[in-house]
Amino acid sequence: AQSVTQPDIHITVSEGASLELRCNYSYGATPYLFWYVQSPGQGLQLLLKYFSGDTLVQGIKGFEAEFKRSQSSFNLRKPSVHWSDAAEYFCAVGGPSSSNTGKLIFGQGTTLQVKP
Amino acid sequence: SQTIHQWPATLVQPVGSPLSLECTVEGTSNPNLYWYRQAAGRGLQLLFYSVGIGQISSEVPQNLSASRPQDRQFILSSKKLLLSDSGFYLCAWNGGGPHNEQFFGPGTRLTVL
């Protein structure tokens, strides 16, 4: 079955510290992977995406993610967290099997709290 | 550039009343359209999607329905709201290409009392 797991429901980091949010997926074909961010009361904004090629992808706001096929993971990282990064983060997977519908499978989200 | 609009932004409705939420997309044609719901403290639940005018697929049985009367308009409706319909409703679109990237609207906060 296709699924996305974000093992950490809630993470708290100090401002200026590094961040890694975990994402594991199960997908039968070549996955297309996404990270979205949602501020309270807002819609989701795309941070970055992976389709093919270089497994380390750069996104907006200083985020990056690394695709590791052997581990079925697509973890999100940031070297130094800012207070404005406090938000909810969603990992999602899609791929060729859903190319007609464009459906994505989302993880349950990780809430990031930043301590001053 | 493409933009997506949702209205209203917030809505408070009594149990048993009807519902109509609207989503429109500008700057693209023949998009795939999606309705999601976020209950408090939970992730995204896909409710409906549409790959064309009049084509609606339901993901979960529920008290809601969707319609797509125009290419870039997607409407979420209910004849009689339940308390459990409260939540944050998000509309999204994608261009139908192979990379399935979705773009989200600002959302509608629905409270059923």
Short mmCIF file of C-alpha atoms in Angstrom, two decimals:
data_model
loop_
_atom_site.label_atom_id
_atom_site.label_comp_id
_atom_site.label_asym_id
_atom_site.label_seq_id
_atom_site.Cartn_x
_atom_site.Cartn_y
_atom_site.Cartn_z
CA ALA A 1 0.00 0.00 0.00
CA GLN A 2 1.13 3.54 -0.67
CA SER A 3 1.76 5.59 2.42
CA VAL A 4 3.82 8.35 3.99
CA THR A 5 5.00 8.29 7.58
CA GLN A 6 6.28 11.25 9.51
CA PRO A 7 7.46 9.66 12.74
CA ASP A 8 7.72 12.89 14.72
CA ILE A 9 4.41 14.56 15.53
CA HIS A 10 6.02 17.44 17.37
CA ILE A 11 9.60 18.75 17.40
CA THR A 12 11.06 21.62 19.40
CA VAL A 13 14.41 23.18 18.48
CA SER A 14 16.24 26.28 19.63
CA GLU A 15 16.61 29.18 17.25
CA GLY A 16 19.87 28.85 15.37
CA ALA A 17 20.03 25.09 15.83
CA SER A 18 19.93 22.64 12.97
CA LEU A 19 16.74 20.82 12.00
CA GLU A 20 15.90 17.49 10.47
CA LEU A 21 12.33 16.34 9.88
CA ARG A 22 11.89 12.71 8.96
CA CYS A 23 9.75 11.28 6.20
CA ASN A 24 9.44 7.66 5.12
CA TYR A 25 7.34 6.53 2.22
CA SER A 26 5.98 3.37 0.66
CA TYR A 27 5.36 3.60 -3.05
CA GLY A 28 5.44 0.91 -5.68
CA ALA A 29 6.97 2.93 -8.50
CA THR A 30 9.40 5.79 -8.84
CA PRO A 31 8.19 8.31 -6.30
CA TYR A 32 7.78 12.02 -6.72
CA LEU A 33 8.36 13.57 -3.31
CA PHE A 34 7.33 16.89 -1.84
CA TRP A 35 7.64 18.91 1.34
CA TYR A 36 5.03 21.51 2.19
CA VAL A 37 4.85 24.01 5.03
CA GLN A 38 1.70 25.37 6.64
CA SER A 39 1.56 28.36 8.97
CA PRO A 40 -1.42 28.49 11.36
CA GLY A 41 -4.65 29.27 9.55
CA GLN A 42 -2.97 29.29 6.15
CA GLY A 43 -2.84 27.07 3.11
CA LEU A 44 0.11 24.83 2.27
CA GLN A 45 3.17 26.21 0.54
CA LEU A 46 5.53 24.03 -1.45
CA LEU A 47 9.06 24.02 0.00
CA LEU A 48 10.75 21.65 -2.41
CA LYS A 49 10.23 18.66 -4.63
CA TYR A 50 12.12 15.68 -5.97
CA PHE A 51 11.40 13.96 -9.27
CA SER A 52 14.70 12.56 -10.47
CA GLY A 53 18.40 13.31 -10.74
CA ASP A 54 20.43 14.76 -7.91
CA THR A 55 19.15 13.24 -4.69
CA LEU A 56 19.87 16.40 -2.68
CA VAL A 57 17.35 19.07 -3.55
CA GLN A 58 17.31 22.68 -2.51
CA GLY A 59 14.13 24.54 -1.71
CA ILE A 60 12.91 27.89 -0.56
CA LYS A 61 13.66 29.47 2.82
CA GLY A 62 17.00 27.67 3.13
CA PHE A 63 15.55 24.16 3.29
CA GLU A 64 16.97 21.09 1.60
CA ALA A 65 15.97 17.44 1.46
CA GLU A 66 17.76 14.26 0.55
CA PHE A 67 16.17 11.34 -1.25
CA LYS A 68 17.50 7.97 -0.13
CA ARG A 69 15.94 5.19 -2.14
CA SER A 70 17.52 2.42 -0.07
CA GLN A 71 15.91 3.79 3.07
CA SER A 72 12.66 4.98 1.42
CA SER A 73 13.25 8.33 3.05
CA PHE A 74 13.08 11.98 2.12
CA ASN A 75 14.20 13.94 5.16
CA LEU A 76 13.98 17.70 5.34
CA ARG A 77 16.88 19.70 6.77
CA LYS A 78 17.85 23.23 7.60
CA PRO A 79 21.24 24.23 9.01
CA SER A 80 19.99 27.07 11.22
CA VAL A 81 16.37 27.47 12.22
CA HIS A 82 14.71 30.88 12.49
CA TRP A 83 11.76 31.67 14.73
CA SER A 84 9.65 32.22 11.60
CA ASP A 85 10.12 28.55 10.68
CA ALA A 86 7.66 27.52 13.39
CA ALA A 87 4.87 25.83 11.45
CA GLU A 88 3.53 22.46 10.42
CA TYR A 89 5.41 20.47 7.82
CA PHE A 90 3.94 17.87 5.51
CA CYS A 91 5.70 15.29 3.40
CA ALA A 92 3.84 13.95 0.37
CA VAL A 93 4.39 11.35 -2.34
CA GLY A 94 2.95 10.94 -5.81
CA GLY A 95 4.17 9.42 -9.00
CA PRO A 96 3.49 7.99 -12.42
CA SER A 97 0.72 5.71 -11.20
CA SER A 98 -1.32 8.76 -10.29
CA SER A 99 -0.32 10.95 -13.22
CA ASN A 100 -3.90 11.17 -14.52
CA THR A 101 -5.45 12.23 -11.26
CA GLY A 102 -2.48 14.03 -9.73
CA LYS A 103 -3.36 12.65 -6.33
CA LEU A 104 -0.80 12.94 -3.58
CA ILE A 105 -0.49 10.96 -0.37
CA PHE A 106 0.30 13.14 2.61
CA GLY A 107 1.91 12.30 5.90
CA GLN A 108 0.23 13.34 9.14
CA GLY A 109 2.50 16.31 9.57
CA THR A 110 5.17 17.44 12.01
CA THR A 111 4.64 20.52 14.13
CA LEU A 112 7.83 22.51 14.59
CA GLN A 113 8.21 24.77 17.62
CA VAL A 114 11.19 27.12 17.81
CA LYS A 115 12.51 28.24 21.19
CA PRO A 116 14.13 31.67 21.44
CA SER B 1 0.76 33.53 -13.06
CA GLN B 2 -1.72 31.17 -11.50
CA THR B 3 -3.73 31.99 -8.40
CA ILE B 4 -6.29 30.10 -6.39
CA HIS B 5 -9.07 31.67 -4.36
CA GLN B 6 -11.35 30.29 -1.70
CA TRP B 7 -14.32 31.89 -0.04
CA PRO B 8 -15.50 32.50 2.44
CA ALA B 9 -12.40 32.61 4.63
CA THR B 10 -14.36 31.75 7.75
CA LEU B 11 -17.86 30.45 8.30
CA VAL B 12 -19.94 29.65 11.36
CA GLN B 13 -23.05 27.60 10.66
CA PRO B 14 -25.66 25.85 12.79
CA VAL B 15 -26.11 22.10 12.66
CA GLY B 16 -28.56 21.13 9.93
CA SER B 17 -27.92 24.17 7.76
CA PRO B 18 -26.67 23.95 4.14
CA LEU B 19 -23.12 24.66 3.04
CA SER B 20 -21.47 25.98 -0.07
CA LEU B 21 -17.74 26.63 -0.29
CA GLU B 22 -16.25 27.92 -3.49
CA CYS B 23 -12.83 27.57 -5.04
CA THR B 24 -11.67 29.21 -8.25
CA VAL B 25 -8.37 29.04 -10.10
CA GLU B 26 -7.00 31.69 -12.41
CA GLY B 27 -4.25 31.59 -15.00
CA THR B 28 -4.52 27.97 -16.04
CA SER B 29 -6.90 25.75 -17.96
CA ASN B 30 -8.21 22.24 -17.37
CA PRO B 31 -6.61 21.87 -13.95
CA ASN B 32 -7.11 18.91 -11.66
CA LEU B 33 -8.92 20.18 -8.58
CA TYR B 34 -9.01 18.83 -5.03
CA TRP B 35 -10.89 19.39 -1.79
CA TYR B 36 -9.16 18.48 1.48
CA ARG B 37 -10.24 18.74 5.07
CA GLN B 38 -8.07 19.21 8.13
CA ALA B 39 -9.67 18.40 11.44
CA ALA B 40 -8.07 19.93 14.51
CA GLY B 41 -4.68 18.38 15.17
CA ARG B 42 -4.90 16.03 12.21
CA GLY B 43 -3.40 15.81 8.78
CA LEU B 44 -4.95 16.32 5.39
CA GLN B 45 -7.87 14.18 4.29
CA LEU B 46 -8.65 14.16 0.58
CA LEU B 47 -12.42 14.50 0.15
CA PHE B 48 -12.96 14.91 -3.60
CA TYR B 49 -11.00 15.43 -6.76
CA SER B 50 -11.94 16.37 -10.29
CA VAL B 51 -10.05 15.92 -13.55
CA GLY B 52 -12.57 17.85 -15.66
CA ILE B 53 -15.91 19.64 -15.79
CA GLY B 54 -18.64 17.52 -14.26
CA GLN B 55 -16.17 14.77 -13.28
CA ILE B 56 -16.10 14.24 -9.53
CA SER B 57 -14.48 11.43 -7.59
CA SER B 58 -15.22 10.93 -3.92
CA GLU B 59 -12.53 9.57 -1.67
CA VAL B 60 -14.54 8.95 1.47
CA PRO B 61 -18.27 8.52 2.10
CA GLN B 62 -19.58 11.50 3.97
CA ASN B 63 -22.14 14.20 4.36
CA LEU B 64 -20.56 16.37 1.68
CA SER B 65 -20.71 16.61 -2.10
CA ALA B 66 -18.70 18.43 -4.73
CA SER B 67 -19.42 19.89 -8.12
CA ARG B 68 -17.41 21.43 -10.93
CA PRO B 69 -19.74 23.54 -13.01
CA GLN B 70 -16.94 25.35 -14.85
CA ASP B 71 -13.39 24.47 -15.79
CA ARG B 72 -11.79 26.47 -12.99
CA GLN B 73 -14.52 26.39 -10.36
CA PHE B 74 -14.89 23.74 -7.68
CA ILE B 75 -17.70 23.81 -5.12
CA LEU B 76 -18.07 21.87 -1.89
CA SER B 77 -21.60 21.50 -0.58
CA SER B 78 -23.76 19.95 2.05
CA LYS B 79 -27.52 19.84 2.46
CA LYS B 80 -27.38 19.48 6.24
CA LEU B 81 -24.23 20.14 8.23
CA LEU B 82 -23.12 17.93 11.10
CA LEU B 83 -20.95 18.90 14.04
CA SER B 84 -18.28 16.60 12.63
CA ASP B 85 -18.09 18.71 9.45
CA SER B 86 -16.19 21.40 11.36
CA GLY B 87 -12.65 21.85 10.16
CA PHE B 88 -10.32 23.67 7.83
CA TYR B 89 -11.14 23.11 4.17
CA LEU B 90 -8.45 23.45 1.57
CA CYS B 91 -8.78 23.55 -2.18
CA ALA B 92 -5.83 22.69 -4.39
CA TRP B 93 -5.02 22.36 -8.07
CA ASN B 94 -2.40 20.92 -10.30
CA GLY B 95 -1.70 21.23 -13.97
CA GLY B 96 -2.26 17.56 -14.69
CA GLY B 97 1.34 17.01 -15.72
CA PRO B 98 3.39 13.99 -14.70
CA HIS B 99 4.97 15.65 -11.71
CA ASN B 100 1.74 16.04 -9.73
CA GLU B 101 2.74 19.21 -7.93
CA GLN B 102 -0.26 20.68 -6.12
CA PHE B 103 -0.87 24.30 -5.22
CA PHE B 104 -3.13 25.19 -2.33
CA GLY B 105 -5.61 27.92 -1.65
CA PRO B 106 -5.77 29.90 1.62
CA GLY B 107 -8.46 27.68 3.13
CA THR B 108 -11.88 28.11 4.75
CA ARG B 109 -12.36 27.67 8.49
CA LEU B 110 -15.79 26.10 9.07
CA THR B 111 -17.29 25.88 12.54
CA VAL B 112 -20.55 24.01 12.97
CA LEU B 113 -22.38 24.80 16.20
#
